[in-house]
Structure formats: C-alpha cells, structure tokens
PDB file of C-alpha atoms in Angstrom:
ATOM      1  CA  MET A 113       0.000   0.000   0.000  1.00  0.00           C
ATOM      2  CA  PHE A 114       1.183   3.485  -0.735  1.00  0.00           C
ATOM      3  CA  GLY A 115       0.966   6.441   1.592  1.00  0.00           C
ATOM      4  CA  SER A 116       0.678  10.150   1.457  1.00  0.00           C
ATOM      5  CA  ILE A 117       3.308  12.308  -0.091  1.00  0.00           C
ATOM      6  CA  TYR A 118       4.795  13.184  -3.407  1.00  0.00           C
ATOM      7  CA  GLN A 119       6.377  10.525  -5.578  1.00  0.00           C
ATOM      8  CA  GLY A 120       7.847  11.591  -8.877  1.00  0.00           C
ATOM      9  CA  LYS A 121      10.074  14.272 -10.352  1.00  0.00           C
ATOM     10  CA  SER A 122      10.392  17.026  -7.788  1.00  0.00           C
ATOM     11  CA  SER A 123      12.736  18.515  -5.244  1.00  0.00           C
ATOM     12  CA  PHE A 124      10.853  16.388  -2.717  1.00  0.00           C
ATOM     13  CA  GLY A 125      12.517  13.276  -4.197  1.00  0.00           C
ATOM     14  CA  THR A 126      11.123   9.872  -4.999  1.00  0.00           C
ATOM     15  CA  VAL A 127       9.323   8.729  -1.900  1.00  0.00           C
ATOM     16  CA  PHE A 128       5.846   7.884  -0.644  1.00  0.00           C
ATOM     17  CA  TYR A 129       4.815   8.976   2.834  1.00  0.00           C
ATOM     18  CA  GLU A 130       3.170   6.047   4.567  1.00  0.00           C
ATOM     19  CA  HIS A 131       0.285   6.625   6.927  1.00  0.00           C
ATOM     20  CA  PRO A 132       1.062   4.866  10.243  1.00  0.00           C
ATOM     21  CA  HIS A 133      -1.854   2.432  10.007  1.00  0.00           C
ATOM     22  CA  TYR A 134      -0.372   0.971   6.818  1.00  0.00           C
ATOM     23  CA  LEU A 135       2.985   0.388   8.515  1.00  0.00           C
ATOM     24  CA  LYS A 136       1.694  -1.249  11.671  1.00  0.00           C
ATOM     25  CA  LYS A 137       2.445  -4.965  11.891  1.00  0.00           C
ATOM     26  CA  LEU A 138      -0.437  -6.805  13.534  1.00  0.00           C
ATOM     27  CA  PRO A 139      -0.312 -10.008  15.533  1.00  0.00           C
ATOM     28  CA  GLU A 140      -1.467 -13.024  13.570  1.00  0.00           C
ATOM     29  CA  GLY A 141      -5.252 -13.308  13.520  1.00  0.00           C
ATOM     30  CA  GLU A 142      -5.905  -9.643  14.307  1.00  0.00           C
ATOM     31  CA  GLU A 143      -7.606  -7.364  11.810  1.00  0.00           C
ATOM     32  CA  LEU A 144      -6.514  -3.820  11.061  1.00  0.00           C
ATOM     33  CA  VAL A 145      -8.893  -1.201  12.497  1.00  0.00           C
ATOM     34  CA  MET A 146      -8.832   1.876  10.284  1.00  0.00           C
ATOM     35  CA  PRO A 147      -9.676   5.362  11.624  1.00  0.00           C
ATOM     36  CA  THR A 148     -13.295   6.154  10.868  1.00  0.00           C
ATOM     37  CA  VAL A 149     -16.123   8.423  11.932  1.00  0.00           C
ATOM     38  CA  GLN A 150     -19.660   7.028  11.994  1.00  0.00           C
ATOM     39  CA  THR A 151     -22.270   9.372  10.577  1.00  0.00           C
ATOM     40  CA  ASN A 152     -25.793   9.749  11.947  1.00  0.00           C
ATOM     41  CA  ASP A 153     -27.067   7.169   9.437  1.00  0.00           C
ATOM     42  CA  GLY A 154     -24.475   4.572  10.458  1.00  0.00           C
ATOM     43  CA  THR A 155     -22.001   5.020   7.593  1.00  0.00           C
ATOM     44  CA  ASN A 156     -18.301   4.765   8.472  1.00  0.00           C
ATOM     45  CA  ILE A 157     -16.212   7.527   6.884  1.00  0.00           C
ATOM     46  CA  TYR A 158     -12.484   6.881   6.660  1.00  0.00           C
ATOM     47  CA  TYR A 159      -9.997   9.657   7.437  1.00  0.00           C
ATOM     48  CA  GLU A 160      -6.263  10.173   7.862  1.00  0.00           C
ATOM     49  CA  LYS A 161      -4.636  12.758  10.125  1.00  0.00           C
ATOM     50  CA  HIS A 162      -1.146  14.185   9.673  1.00  0.00           C
ATOM     51  CA  GLY A 163       0.627  16.900  11.667  1.00  0.00           C
ATOM     52  CA  GLU A 164      -0.549  19.224  14.413  1.00  0.00           C
ATOM     53  CA  GLY A 165      -2.088  22.677  14.621  1.00  0.00           C
ATOM     54  CA  ARG A 166      -5.195  24.296  13.200  1.00  0.00           C
ATOM     55  CA  PRO A 167      -7.130  21.779  11.069  1.00  0.00           C
ATOM     56  CA  LEU A 168      -7.071  21.694   7.285  1.00  0.00           C
ATOM     57  CA  VAL A 169      -9.738  19.250   6.055  1.00  0.00           C
ATOM     58  CA  MET A 170      -9.266  18.177   2.413  1.00  0.00           C
ATOM     59  CA  ILE A 171     -12.147  16.767   0.322  1.00  0.00           C
ATOM     60  CA  HIS A 172     -11.432  14.923  -2.921  1.00  0.00           C
ATOM     61  CA  GLY A 173     -13.402  14.824  -6.164  1.00  0.00           C
ATOM     62  CA  TRP A 174     -15.793  12.367  -7.819  1.00  0.00           C
ATOM     63  CA  GLY A 175     -14.505   8.809  -8.046  1.00  0.00           C
ATOM     64  CA  PHE A 176     -11.240   9.555  -6.254  1.00  0.00           C
ATOM     65  CA  SER A 177     -10.098   9.465  -2.598  1.00  0.00           C
ATOM     66  CA  GLY A 178      -8.092  11.359  -0.009  1.00  0.00           C
ATOM     67  CA  ARG A 179      -4.961   9.615  -1.268  1.00  0.00           C
ATOM     68  CA  PHE A 180      -5.023  11.886  -4.334  1.00  0.00           C
ATOM     69  CA  PHE A 181      -3.506  14.594  -2.110  1.00  0.00           C
ATOM     70  CA  HIS A 182      -0.439  12.418  -1.514  1.00  0.00           C
ATOM     71  CA  ARG A 183       1.914  14.936  -3.180  1.00  0.00           C
ATOM     72  CA  ASN A 184       0.902  17.691  -0.765  1.00  0.00           C
ATOM     73  CA  ILE A 185       0.389  16.212   2.678  1.00  0.00           C
ATOM     74  CA  LYS A 186       3.944  16.114   4.040  1.00  0.00           C
ATOM     75  CA  CYS A 187       4.572  19.796   3.324  1.00  0.00           C
ATOM     76  CA  LEU A 188       1.144  20.945   4.543  1.00  0.00           C
ATOM     77  CA  ALA A 189       1.380  18.819   7.697  1.00  0.00           C
ATOM     78  CA  GLU A 190       4.507  20.678   8.771  1.00  0.00           C
ATOM     79  CA  HIS A 191       2.283  23.703   9.397  1.00  0.00           C
ATOM     80  CA  ALA A 192      -1.244  22.366  10.046  1.00  0.00           C
ATOM     81  CA  ARG A 193      -3.234  19.366  11.207  1.00  0.00           C
ATOM     82  CA  VAL A 194      -4.115  17.906   7.815  1.00  0.00           C
ATOM     83  CA  ILE A 195      -7.155  15.630   7.691  1.00  0.00           C
ATOM     84  CA  THR A 196      -8.072  13.882   4.457  1.00  0.00           C
ATOM     85  CA  ILE A 197     -11.364  12.052   4.177  1.00  0.00           C
ATOM     86  CA  ASP A 198     -12.860   9.504   1.804  1.00  0.00           C
ATOM     87  CA  LEU A 199     -16.413  10.500   0.907  1.00  0.00           C
ATOM     88  CA  ARG A 200     -19.067   7.806   1.375  1.00  0.00           C
ATOM     89  CA  GLY A 201     -18.810   5.273  -1.415  1.00  0.00           C
ATOM     90  CA  HIS A 202     -15.154   6.166  -2.023  1.00  0.00           C
ATOM     91  CA  GLY A 203     -11.770   4.885  -0.911  1.00  0.00           C
ATOM     92  CA  ASN A 204     -11.833   3.096   2.432  1.00  0.00           C
ATOM     93  CA  SER A 205     -15.210   4.491   3.533  1.00  0.00           C
ATOM     94  CA  ASP A 206     -18.382   2.387   3.625  1.00  0.00           C
ATOM     95  CA  LYS A 207     -20.320   1.802   0.416  1.00  0.00           C
ATOM     96  CA  PRO A 208     -23.979   1.857   1.551  1.00  0.00           C
ATOM     97  CA  ASP A 209     -26.836   1.498  -0.907  1.00  0.00           C
ATOM     98  CA  HIS A 210     -28.142   4.989  -0.162  1.00  0.00           C
ATOM     99  CA  GLY A 211     -27.123   8.568   0.590  1.00  0.00           C
ATOM    100  CA  TYR A 212     -25.399   9.577  -2.634  1.00  0.00           C
ATOM    101  CA  HIS A 213     -26.650  13.153  -2.661  1.00  0.00           C
ATOM    102  CA  VAL A 214     -24.641  16.340  -2.149  1.00  0.00           C
ATOM    103  CA  PRO A 215     -26.588  17.419   0.998  1.00  0.00           C
ATOM    104  CA  ARG A 216     -25.994  13.963   2.527  1.00  0.00           C
ATOM    105  CA  LEU A 217     -22.252  14.319   1.861  1.00  0.00           C
ATOM    106  CA  ALA A 218     -22.422  17.722   3.554  1.00  0.00           C
ATOM    107  CA  ARG A 219     -24.077  16.123   6.587  1.00  0.00           C
ATOM    108  CA  ASP A 220     -21.290  13.517   6.637  1.00  0.00           C
ATOM    109  CA  LEU A 221     -18.797  16.390   6.755  1.00  0.00           C
ATOM    110  CA  TYR A 222     -20.658  17.933   9.684  1.00  0.00           C
ATOM    111  CA  ASP A 223     -20.528  14.607  11.552  1.00  0.00           C
ATOM    112  CA  ILE A 224     -16.778  14.424  10.957  1.00  0.00           C
ATOM    113  CA  PHE A 225     -16.270  17.896  12.405  1.00  0.00           C
ATOM    114  CA  VAL A 226     -18.362  17.090  15.468  1.00  0.00           C
ATOM    115  CA  GLN A 227     -16.930  13.661  16.241  1.00  0.00           C
ATOM    116  CA  LEU A 228     -13.313  14.779  15.751  1.00  0.00           C
ATOM    117  CA  ASN A 229     -14.091  17.941  17.744  1.00  0.00           C
ATOM    118  CA  LEU A 230     -12.742  20.213  15.013  1.00  0.00           C
ATOM    119  CA  GLN A 231     -13.023  23.982  15.337  1.00  0.00           C
ATOM    120  CA  ASP A 232     -11.638  26.900  13.296  1.00  0.00           C
ATOM    121  CA  VAL A 233     -11.353  24.606  10.282  1.00  0.00           C
ATOM    122  CA  THR A 234      -9.966  25.570   6.922  1.00  0.00           C
ATOM    123  CA  VAL A 235     -11.954  23.286   4.638  1.00  0.00           C
ATOM    124  CA  LEU A 236     -10.679  22.571   1.127  1.00  0.00           C
ATOM    125  CA  GLY A 237     -12.753  21.013  -1.620  1.00  0.00           C
ATOM    126  CA  TRP A 238     -11.559  19.886  -5.023  1.00  0.00           C
ATOM    127  CA  SER A 239     -14.110  19.455  -7.838  1.00  0.00           C
ATOM    128  CA  LEU A 240     -17.086  17.602  -6.225  1.00  0.00           C
ATOM    129  CA  GLY A 241     -15.631  18.666  -2.874  1.00  0.00           C
ATOM    130  CA  CYS A 242     -16.667  22.261  -3.629  1.00  0.00           C
ATOM    131  CA  PRO A 243     -20.433  21.560  -3.824  1.00  0.00           C
ATOM    132  CA  VAL A 244     -20.096  19.495  -0.640  1.00  0.00           C
ATOM    133  CA  ILE A 245     -18.808  22.627   1.102  1.00  0.00           C
ATOM    134  CA  TRP A 246     -21.410  24.875  -0.544  1.00  0.00           C
ATOM    135  CA  SER A 247     -24.146  22.554   0.673  1.00  0.00           C
ATOM    136  CA  TYR A 248     -22.599  22.497   4.153  1.00  0.00           C
ATOM    137  CA  LEU A 249     -22.674  26.315   4.223  1.00  0.00           C
ATOM    138  CA  GLU A 250     -26.336  26.315   3.155  1.00  0.00           C
ATOM    139  CA  LEU A 251     -27.275  23.812   5.855  1.00  0.00           C
ATOM    140  CA  PHE A 252     -25.012  24.753   8.768  1.00  0.00           C
ATOM    141  CA  GLY A 253     -23.689  28.215   7.979  1.00  0.00           C
ATOM    142  CA  ASN A 254     -20.118  28.873   9.063  1.00  0.00           C
ATOM    143  CA  GLU A 255     -20.342  26.528  12.051  1.00  0.00           C
ATOM    144  CA  ARG A 256     -16.868  25.216  13.017  1.00  0.00           C
ATOM    145  CA  LEU A 257     -15.281  26.924   9.989  1.00  0.00           C
ATOM    146  CA  ARG A 258     -12.710  29.690   9.706  1.00  0.00           C
ATOM    147  CA  GLN A 259     -11.886  29.572   5.984  1.00  0.00           C
ATOM    148  CA  ALA A 260     -12.762  27.750   2.772  1.00  0.00           C
ATOM    149  CA  ILE A 261     -10.664  26.862  -0.276  1.00  0.00           C
ATOM    150  CA  PHE A 262     -12.428  25.963  -3.535  1.00  0.00           C
ATOM    151  CA  VAL A 263     -10.343  24.104  -6.109  1.00  0.00           C
ATOM    152  CA  GLN A 264     -11.398  23.909  -9.772  1.00  0.00           C
ATOM    153  CA  GLN A 265     -15.174  23.581  -9.838  1.00  0.00           C
ATOM    154  CA  THR A 266     -17.723  25.384 -11.976  1.00  0.00           C
ATOM    155  CA  PRO A 267     -20.941  26.522 -10.239  1.00  0.00           C
ATOM    156  CA  LYS A 268     -23.095  24.819 -12.905  1.00  0.00           C
ATOM    157  CA  GLN A 269     -22.110  21.704 -14.856  1.00  0.00           C
ATOM    158  CA  TYR A 270     -24.910  21.748 -17.460  1.00  0.00           C
ATOM    159  CA  TYR A 271     -25.073  24.103 -20.408  1.00  0.00           C
ATOM    160  CA  ASN A 272     -27.887  26.610 -20.496  1.00  0.00           C
ATOM    161  CA  PHE A 273     -28.768  29.646 -22.584  1.00  0.00           C
ATOM    162  CA  ASP A 274     -27.144  31.797 -19.891  1.00  0.00           C
ATOM    163  CA  TRP A 275     -24.259  29.462 -18.962  1.00  0.00           C
ATOM    164  CA  LYS A 276     -21.523  28.306 -21.333  1.00  0.00           C
ATOM    165  CA  TYR A 277     -18.800  27.133 -18.916  1.00  0.00           C
ATOM    166  CA  ALA A 278     -20.139  23.625 -18.452  1.00  0.00           C
ATOM    167  CA  HIS A 279     -18.511  20.245 -17.862  1.00  0.00           C
ATOM    168  CA  ALA A 280     -16.676  19.152 -21.021  1.00  0.00           C
ATOM    169  CA  SER A 281     -18.257  15.677 -21.234  1.00  0.00           C
ATOM    170  CA  CYS A 282     -21.258  15.796 -18.857  1.00  0.00           C
ATOM    171  CA  TYR A 283     -23.088  18.931 -19.937  1.00  0.00           C
ATOM    172  CA  ASP A 284     -26.728  17.774 -20.255  1.00  0.00           C
ATOM    173  CA  ASP A 285     -28.878  14.718 -19.512  1.00  0.00           C
ATOM    174  CA  ALA A 286     -27.945  12.957 -22.773  1.00  0.00           C
ATOM    175  CA  SER A 287     -24.200  13.328 -22.164  1.00  0.00           C
ATOM    176  CA  PHE A 288     -24.685  12.147 -18.585  1.00  0.00           C
ATOM    177  CA  GLN A 289     -26.313   8.963 -19.888  1.00  0.00           C
ATOM    178  CA  TYR A 290     -23.345   8.431 -22.206  1.00  0.00           C
ATOM    179  CA  MET A 291     -20.897   8.909 -19.316  1.00  0.00           C
ATOM    180  CA  LYS A 292     -22.971   6.516 -17.222  1.00  0.00           C
ATOM    181  CA  ALA A 293     -22.722   3.860 -19.951  1.00  0.00           C
ATOM    182  CA  GLN A 294     -18.932   4.344 -20.173  1.00  0.00           C
ATOM    183  CA  VAL A 295     -18.541   3.850 -16.432  1.00  0.00           C
ATOM    184  CA  GLN A 296     -20.785   0.787 -16.347  1.00  0.00           C
ATOM    185  CA  LEU A 297     -19.446  -0.991 -19.435  1.00  0.00           C
ATOM    186  CA  ASP A 298     -15.688  -0.544 -18.944  1.00  0.00           C
ATOM    187  CA  THR A 299     -14.817   1.047 -15.615  1.00  0.00           C
ATOM    188  CA  ALA A 300     -11.086   0.329 -15.878  1.00  0.00           C
ATOM    189  CA  HIS A 301     -10.814   2.055 -19.262  1.00  0.00           C
ATOM    190  CA  PHE A 302     -12.856   5.004 -17.988  1.00  0.00           C
ATOM    191  CA  ASP A 303     -10.515   5.370 -15.014  1.00  0.00           C
ATOM    192  CA  GLN A 304      -7.415   5.289 -17.216  1.00  0.00           C
ATOM    193  CA  ASN A 305      -8.869   8.075 -19.318  1.00  0.00           C
ATOM    194  CA  GLN A 306      -9.754  10.038 -16.177  1.00  0.00           C
ATOM    195  CA  ILE A 307      -6.150   9.913 -14.945  1.00  0.00           C
ATOM    196  CA  ASN A 308      -4.858  10.999 -18.350  1.00  0.00           C
ATOM    197  CA  THR A 309      -7.350  13.874 -18.398  1.00  0.00           C
ATOM    198  CA  ILE A 310      -6.983  15.362 -14.918  1.00  0.00           C
ATOM    199  CA  ILE A 311      -3.171  15.313 -14.574  1.00  0.00           C
ATOM    200  CA  SER A 312      -0.735  16.912 -17.032  1.00  0.00           C
ATOM    201  CA  THR A 313       2.522  16.015 -15.266  1.00  0.00           C
ATOM    202  CA  ASP A 314       4.296  12.680 -15.594  1.00  0.00           C
ATOM    203  CA  LEU A 315       3.295   9.830 -13.328  1.00  0.00           C
ATOM    204  CA  SER A 316       5.530   6.927 -12.442  1.00  0.00           C
ATOM    205  CA  LYS A 317       4.044   3.474 -13.004  1.00  0.00           C
ATOM    206  CA  GLU A 318       3.896   3.006  -9.235  1.00  0.00           C
ATOM    207  CA  GLU A 319       2.043   6.257  -8.636  1.00  0.00           C
ATOM    208  CA  ARG A 320      -0.397   5.662 -11.502  1.00  0.00           C
ATOM    209  CA  ASN A 321      -1.203   2.201 -10.175  1.00  0.00           C
ATOM    210  CA  MET A 322      -1.809   3.585  -6.693  1.00  0.00           C
ATOM    211  CA  LEU A 323      -4.265   6.192  -8.028  1.00  0.00           C
ATOM    212  CA  LEU A 324      -6.080   3.649 -10.178  1.00  0.00           C
ATOM    213  CA  THR A 325      -6.320   1.291  -7.200  1.00  0.00           C
ATOM    214  CA  GLU A 326      -7.967   4.074  -5.206  1.00  0.00           C
ATOM    215  CA  MET A 327     -10.443   4.787  -8.006  1.00  0.00           C
ATOM    216  CA  ALA A 328     -11.362   1.119  -8.284  1.00  0.00           C
ATOM    217  CA  LYS A 329     -12.615   1.215  -4.676  1.00  0.00           C
ATOM    218  CA  THR A 330     -15.632   3.311  -5.721  1.00  0.00           C
ATOM    219  CA  PRO A 331     -18.345   0.954  -7.021  1.00  0.00           C
ATOM    220  CA  THR A 332     -20.149   1.804 -10.217  1.00  0.00           C
ATOM    221  CA  PHE A 333     -23.534   2.272  -8.541  1.00  0.00           C
ATOM    222  CA  ALA A 334     -22.106   4.882  -6.179  1.00  0.00           C
ATOM    223  CA  ARG A 335     -20.351   6.798  -8.960  1.00  0.00           C
ATOM    224  CA  VAL A 336     -23.495   6.936 -11.077  1.00  0.00           C
ATOM    225  CA  ALA A 337     -25.746   7.943  -8.178  1.00  0.00           C
ATOM    226  CA  ILE A 338     -23.462  10.761  -7.031  1.00  0.00           C
ATOM    227  CA  MET A 339     -22.949  12.197 -10.508  1.00  0.00           C
ATOM    228  CA  ALA A 340     -26.676  11.971 -11.282  1.00  0.00           C
ATOM    229  CA  ASP A 341     -27.304  14.252  -8.301  1.00  0.00           C
ATOM    230  CA  HIS A 342     -24.214  16.469  -8.355  1.00  0.00           C
ATOM    231  CA  THR A 343     -24.185  17.321 -12.054  1.00  0.00           C
ATOM    232  CA  ARG A 344     -27.662  18.918 -12.078  1.00  0.00           C
ATOM    233  CA  TYR A 345     -27.025  21.576  -9.407  1.00  0.00           C
ATOM    234  CA  ASP A 346     -26.770  25.279 -10.113  1.00  0.00           C
ATOM    235  CA  TRP A 347     -24.969  27.093  -7.294  1.00  0.00           C
ATOM    236  CA  ARG A 348     -24.870  30.539  -8.890  1.00  0.00           C
ATOM    237  CA  ASP A 349     -27.631  31.939  -6.694  1.00  0.00           C
ATOM    238  CA  PHE A 350     -25.939  30.833  -3.475  1.00  0.00           C
ATOM    239  CA  LEU A 351     -22.304  31.815  -3.970  1.00  0.00           C
ATOM    240  CA  PRO A 352     -22.853  35.595  -3.518  1.00  0.00           C
ATOM    241  CA  HIS A 353     -24.253  34.849  -0.038  1.00  0.00           C
ATOM    242  CA  ILE A 354     -21.105  33.135   1.288  1.00  0.00           C
ATOM    243  CA  ASN A 355     -19.615  35.245   4.079  1.00  0.00           C
ATOM    244  CA  LEU A 356     -16.632  33.043   4.922  1.00  0.00           C
ATOM    245  CA  PRO A 357     -13.052  34.058   3.989  1.00  0.00           C
ATOM    246  CA  SER A 358     -12.512  32.133   0.759  1.00  0.00           C
ATOM    247  CA  LEU A 359      -9.715  31.245  -1.633  1.00  0.00           C
ATOM    248  CA  VAL A 360     -10.471  30.036  -5.167  1.00  0.00           C
ATOM    249  CA  LEU A 361      -7.835  28.100  -7.146  1.00  0.00           C
ATOM    250  CA  VAL A 362      -8.253  27.968 -10.927  1.00  0.00           C
ATOM    251  CA  ALA A 363      -6.438  25.702 -13.405  1.00  0.00           C
ATOM    252  CA  GLN A 364      -6.094  27.313 -16.813  1.00  0.00           C
ATOM    253  CA  LYS A 365      -5.207  24.162 -18.795  1.00  0.00           C
ATOM    254  CA  ASP A 366      -8.079  22.036 -17.517  1.00  0.00           C
ATOM    255  CA  SER A 367      -9.864  19.936 -20.135  1.00  0.00           C
ATOM    256  CA  VAL A 368     -12.707  19.101 -17.706  1.00  0.00           C
ATOM    257  CA  PHE A 369     -13.875  22.686 -17.141  1.00  0.00           C
ATOM    258  CA  ASP A 370     -13.330  25.871 -19.076  1.00  0.00           C
ATOM    259  CA  TRP A 371     -11.256  27.871 -16.577  1.00  0.00           C
ATOM    260  CA  ARG A 372     -13.775  30.717 -16.740  1.00  0.00           C
ATOM    261  CA  GLY A 373     -16.304  28.561 -14.830  1.00  0.00           C
ATOM    262  CA  PRO A 374     -14.142  28.113 -11.705  1.00  0.00           C
ATOM    263  CA  ALA A 375     -13.005  31.736 -12.066  1.00  0.00           C
ATOM    264  CA  TRP A 376     -16.677  32.806 -11.914  1.00  0.00           C
ATOM    265  CA  VAL A 377     -16.785  31.287  -8.421  1.00  0.00           C
ATOM    266  CA  GLY A 378     -14.020  33.624  -7.260  1.00  0.00           C
ATOM    267  CA  GLU A 379     -15.672  36.611  -8.869  1.00  0.00           C
ATOM    268  CA  HIS A 380     -19.003  36.060  -7.099  1.00  0.00           C
ATOM    269  CA  ILE A 381     -18.048  35.003  -3.578  1.00  0.00           C
ATOM    270  CA  PRO A 382     -17.727  38.299  -1.691  1.00  0.00           C
ATOM    271  CA  ASN A 383     -14.092  39.235  -1.005  1.00  0.00           C
ATOM    272  CA  ALA A 384     -12.764  35.918  -2.273  1.00  0.00           C
ATOM    273  CA  LYS A 385      -9.159  35.695  -3.420  1.00  0.00           C
ATOM    274  CA  THR A 386      -8.503  33.923  -6.712  1.00  0.00           C
ATOM    275  CA  VAL A 387      -5.174  32.393  -7.742  1.00  0.00           C
ATOM    276  CA  PHE A 388      -4.589  31.059 -11.260  1.00  0.00           C
ATOM    277  CA  PHE A 389      -2.471  28.004 -12.053  1.00  0.00           C
ATOM    278  CA  GLU A 390      -1.287  28.539 -15.608  1.00  0.00           C
ATOM    279  CA  ASN A 391       0.323  25.130 -16.128  1.00  0.00           C
ATOM    280  CA  SER A 392      -2.254  22.861 -14.518  1.00  0.00           C
ATOM    281  CA  SER A 393      -5.005  20.510 -15.529  1.00  0.00           C
ATOM    282  CA  HIS A 394      -7.942  19.544 -13.303  1.00  0.00           C
ATOM    283  CA  ALA A 395      -5.820  18.194 -10.424  1.00  0.00           C
ATOM    284  CA  LEU A 396      -3.810  21.387 -10.086  1.00  0.00           C
ATOM    285  CA  PHE A 397      -2.416  20.323  -6.700  1.00  0.00           C
ATOM    286  CA  MET A 398      -0.595  17.490  -8.505  1.00  0.00           C
ATOM    287  CA  ASP A 399       0.586  19.544 -11.467  1.00  0.00           C
ATOM    288  CA  GLU A 400       1.933  22.580  -9.579  1.00  0.00           C
ATOM    289  CA  VAL A 401       2.690  21.043  -6.188  1.00  0.00           C
ATOM    290  CA  GLU A 402       4.884  23.716  -4.663  1.00  0.00           C
ATOM    291  CA  LYS A 403       2.697  26.628  -5.806  1.00  0.00           C
ATOM    292  CA  PHE A 404      -0.383  24.878  -4.442  1.00  0.00           C
ATOM    293  CA  ASN A 405       1.218  24.173  -1.059  1.00  0.00           C
ATOM    294  CA  GLU A 406       2.579  27.696  -0.712  1.00  0.00           C
ATOM    295  CA  THR A 407      -0.759  29.266  -1.706  1.00  0.00           C
ATOM    296  CA  VAL A 408      -2.738  27.167   0.781  1.00  0.00           C
ATOM    297  CA  LEU A 409      -0.317  27.768   3.648  1.00  0.00           C
ATOM    298  CA  ARG A 410      -0.163  31.510   2.986  1.00  0.00           C
ATOM    299  CA  PHE A 411      -3.953  31.722   3.040  1.00  0.00           C
ATOM    300  CA  MET A 412      -4.139  29.716   6.261  1.00  0.00           C
ATOM    301  CA  SER A 413      -1.560  31.985   7.906  1.00  0.00           C
ATOM    302  CA  GLU A 414      -3.777  34.974   7.133  1.00  0.00           C
ATOM    303  CA  GLY A 415      -6.548  33.323   9.146  1.00  0.00           C
ATOM    304  CA  ASN A 416      -4.416  32.656  12.228  1.00  0.00           C
TER     305      ASN A 416
END
C-alpha cells in the first residue's frame, strides 16, 4: 500500500509517505482497524490525520479518494493538522446502498467535524468537494469553519442559454447517460482516461497504479448515483451569499472545465481571493505542487 506524499520528479525526491496504520504490523489473527467516523445514518467515513495545529480538512473529487492529495500532505502537515477524508462510497469508507446526494455528503462532513471535535477549520474542496462545502454552508452556515478553499469547480455543470462554462463531457442529460454507460461498461478504461485527463505532469508506473487502485474502490452504482445528483445543481444563486473568507484556485489548462467557470466562483463570492495556475489541468495540486502548497499555507496563515 502506498501512503501520502509526493512521488515523482520534484525537489521532494522519490518517496511515498506512509500513513502509520499501513505500517503497523499486527499479531497473527488480528484485523486492522482503520480510523473512521460514523455518521448519523451509520455510515463509516475513513480519514487520515497528519501533523498538528489548526485543522485543514481536504475533500477529494468524484470517483477519487483522499490519497489523491499524496503529493501535498507532508509539506502541509509541517504547518497544520491535515485531515483527508474519503467520501461515502469512495476509498476506504463504507459503500452503503443509499445517501449519494450532495446534501448527505455535507451532513457527513458535519458529523466528521463534530466527532473529531474540530473547530476553526480551513476546509478545502476539489471538484465535487466544492459543492459538498457549498451545501454544508447552506445547511449549517459557518459553524466550526474559519476559511474555505475551492479548487477547480464550476458553479453549474450543465449548459444553459445563460451558462456556457459547463462540464466538457457531462453537460446535459444525454451526455450524462453516455458517461454513465462508459462507467458501467468498462470502468477500468474510464478510469485510465480520467487519470490521463486530470493530470498533465508525468506519473511513475507506481504512482499511476496507486491512483487507479484508489479509483477502483468506488463501485459503479455509487459513482453513477453521485454524478446523477451532483451534475444537475446550479450554485450561482448561493455563492454571492457566502460570508466566509474564501480562496479560489483555478487551473487554466483544464480539459474538464473551461477555466472561466471556476473563475466565476471567485468573482461572485464576496471578497474571495482567486489564484490562477497557468500550467495545470484539473488536479492542479498534482501539477503545480509547490505553488499549491505555498498558496494554501499563505492563506491559512492569514486566518491565524
């Protein structure tokens, strides 16, 4: 099993950071107990914690897991208590047969905050993680939060007469049905294409295999149910009402979203700061690692 820091061509070197529970050798016959939080509907949500200090909670995108932040965690954890989670249906979290709606994911996030007794949180969402935070803010306001970071998500994924910055391949109900068929008929091929699409930097064979292994943990039924709900939202009416200090990170070489969609988010959240990543695809935190880490840590220091 691989852990949680950068592996590849970088000044960080070629190394994976292993989470302690993967390194622990258990007596014969004992089963590994992974760190989880149980939500109010009985679903176990997996999390990892690294470092000490004010909490930074990181939420991954659709079909991925918290392990996708592996290039960032070691650096961030030198300055904050970094908590990555696997959304329900993803990674090492439970895969129930229900609850694959954005407001339910927001309630899961609330349960995590409460059970881990987190306060003054900087919450970071990438892609699907952004609507999870927006829904949380609608339901619970700024409770337990100090800051929010929104990474590469358009406020509306479907085209409309007044909205042109839609998802590149899931932009209306017909294209959603086509995506659904791709996922159901050949999940492995779909995942390979996803990796090639969201990351523009080189991946070692070992790192690619780790990411694909994480994606394979999300069953097809969960992927389809989440996207069916998530892709139809329009958050444009809500964003101007956010009153939480916010940072918006925009990738300008993304082939998933026209960069002007995520940039719209920064333009319409009051007093939000927007930072552009000129050389990044959808997973900008993997393409421009050092810039991402420095930008996040600088923003967090402003909230201390």
